[in-house]
Amino acid sequence: MMGPRQEAQAALFYEFSLEDHVPQAHLLRSIDRFVDLSGIRTHLAEFYSHTGRPSVDPELLIRMLLVGYCFGIRSERRLCEEVHLNLAYRWFCRLDLNDRVPDHSTFSKNRHGRFRESELLRHLFETTVTRCIAEGLVSGQRMAIDASLIEADANKQNSTPKEEWDATTIDPMDAPRAVREYLDTLDEAAFGAASNVQPKFTSHSDPASQWTAARKGPAFFSYSDNYLIDTDYGVIVDVEATRSIRQAEVGSTKTMLRRVKDRFDLHPERLIADTAYGTGPMLGWLVERKIAPHIPVFDKSSRSDGTWTRADFEWDAENDQYICPEGHALKQFRRNYSDPNRGPTGKGTARYRALKLTCQACPSKAKCCPNADARKITREEHEDARQVARDIAKTRQYEISMKLRKKVEMLFAHLKRILGLGRLRLRGPCGANDEFLLAATAQNLRKLAKIFPAPQQTRKA
C-alpha cells in the first residue's frame, strides 16, 4: 500500500537541538576534543584596535578553516556555503541555526593581516603538536624528513624566461602581494638564497615558485612542502615551505630540527631520510649534533669501467693516508711546504696521490689507473660522517628505518588524495606556508581523532 504524499507543513514553534542531530561517531566530535583555541584571543589581542566595530570572532574563523582542511574543502566561498548548510559543521563552529556565517572575504582580510603578523597559524600548529606529545604519541627518538612538490597557482603562459628576468627592475610599491613577498625572501636560505642557479622560467604572478620537471613529466611551477615527523605514530612535529630545489629542502631540515629543539625540547637520536639528504655537509652537521644519520650516502665515487673505486682503498686516519689493495700508500703531502699556496686548498676537498714510480711498476695498474700515470683519490671534508652513515647502513636498525620512512610518504599521499592539497590556492611564500601549516594541523587532528575517538553515548529514549 502506497503511503500518503510527504508535504512540509510549517509550524509556529520548533524544538531543535544541534547536539542531538550530530552523529556520535562523526569525525568532528572526536576532533573537537583536541582543538584548544583558548589562547587565541590573548595571542591576537595586540593586533586588534581598542575602538571601532567589533570583529568576527577569530576562533570562529579558525574553526571554519579547520573544517575546510579536514574535509578537503579548498574554496572559501564553498566553505561558507557548507558551514551554512551542514549541521555538524555548524555544531563544530559553535554556530546556532540563527547565527550568520561570516563572508568569505573575511578570511582574506584576516589572513593577510593579523593572522600572518602574529604567526597565528604556526601557534595553532604547535599547540596541536603539544597535545600530541601530551597524549604520548611523540617520543622524539626517531624522526623522518621528506619533501613533496605542491603545484603553485601559476602557469607558464604568464612567465618570463631566465634570460629576460631581472628582479631589480620591479617596483615594490606597484607590485602585487606575492611579488613583494618574493622580493622580501631573496636573501632567505629557503627561497632566493637557496641556489644561485636561475630557474628556466619565472612566473609573473608568483615569482617565488620554482619551475621544475622533477616528476619526469610536464614541468610546472611548485613549492616544496617539507615534513619532519616522529615515526612512532606518524605525527608531524614541524613543517616548512621552501623552493622546490634540493638545496632548499635539505636546508629546511636544519631549521626544523633546531625549532623542535627550542619549542618542544625534542632531540632525536636518529634521523631518517632518502639519498637527497645524504650530502657530506648535511651528514657532518647531524653527526656533530649526535644524531645518527639513517640516510643513504649521496656518493659519486663509483666507477663504471670496472676499475677500483675509493671504497676499495683503506683509510688510515692515524697517518692521514689511503692504502691501496696492493699495500701502497696514497698521501696528500709528502713533505712540508713553506709556501701556503702549495698546501691544503681549503675548499673542503683533499687529494691523495700515489707515487708515479710505484704505480708504473704495480701489477694491478690495469685495475687501478689504466689511463693515468698514478692513482689519485679525493676525500671530502665530511668523509668521516659519510663513513658513519655507511656503517649504519649495514645494521638491522637501518632496515627498520627505511620501512619507517614510508610513513612520511603516506602523509603526503593523504595530503593530496584525501585533503585535496594537490595545488595551492594562495600565492607567495607566506601563502604556501599558511596552507602547509593548516594542512599539517588538520592531519595531526585527524590522527588524534583516529587513535582516541570520542566515546559513544547512548541516546535517551
mmCIF file with all atom_site columns, N, CA and C in Angstrom, residues 48 305 393-394:
data_model
loop_
_atom_site.group_PDB
_atom_site.id
_atom_site.type_symbol
_atom_site.label_atom_id
_atom_site.label_alt_id
_atom_site.label_comp_id
_atom_site.label_asym_id
_atom_site.label_entity_id
_atom_site.label_seq_id
_atom_site.pdbx_PDB_ins_code
_atom_site.Cartn_x
_atom_site.Cartn_y
_atom_site.Cartn_z
_atom_site.occupancy
_atom_site.B_iso_or_equiv
_atom_site.pdbx_formal_charge
_atom_site.auth_seq_id
_atom_site.auth_comp_id
_atom_site.auth_asym_id
_atom_site.auth_atom_id
_atom_site.pdbx_PDB_model_num
ATOM 1  N N  . TYR A 1 48  ? 44.528 43.855 17.484  1.00 0.00 ? 48  TYR A N  1
ATOM 2  C CA . TYR A 1 48  ? 43.200 44.437 17.320  1.00 0.00 ? 48  TYR A CA 1
ATOM 3  C C  . TYR A 1 48  ? 43.176 45.834 17.911  1.00 0.00 ? 48  TYR A C  1
ATOM 4  N N  . ASP A 1 305 ? 83.800 1.697  -15.290 1.00 0.00 ? 305 ASP A N  1
ATOM 5  C CA . ASP A 1 305 ? 84.735 0.996  -16.170 1.00 0.00 ? 305 ASP A CA 1
ATOM 6  C C  . ASP A 1 305 ? 85.350 -0.245 -15.540 1.00 0.00 ? 305 ASP A C  1
ATOM 7  N N  . ALA A 1 393 ? 74.288 1.933  7.607   1.00 0.00 ? 393 ALA A N  1
ATOM 8  C CA . ALA A 1 393 ? 73.510 1.288  6.541   1.00 0.00 ? 393 ALA A CA 1
ATOM 9  C C  . ALA A 1 393 ? 73.666 -0.226 6.534   1.00 0.00 ? 393 ALA A C  1
ATOM 10 N N  . LYS A 1 394 ? 74.639 -0.757 7.261   1.00 0.00 ? 394 LYS A N  1
ATOM 11 C CA . LYS A 1 394 ? 74.856 -2.201 7.310   1.00 0.00 ? 394 LYS A CA 1
ATOM 12 C C  . LYS A 1 394 ? 74.138 -2.856 8.495   1.00 0.00 ? 394 LYS A C  1
#
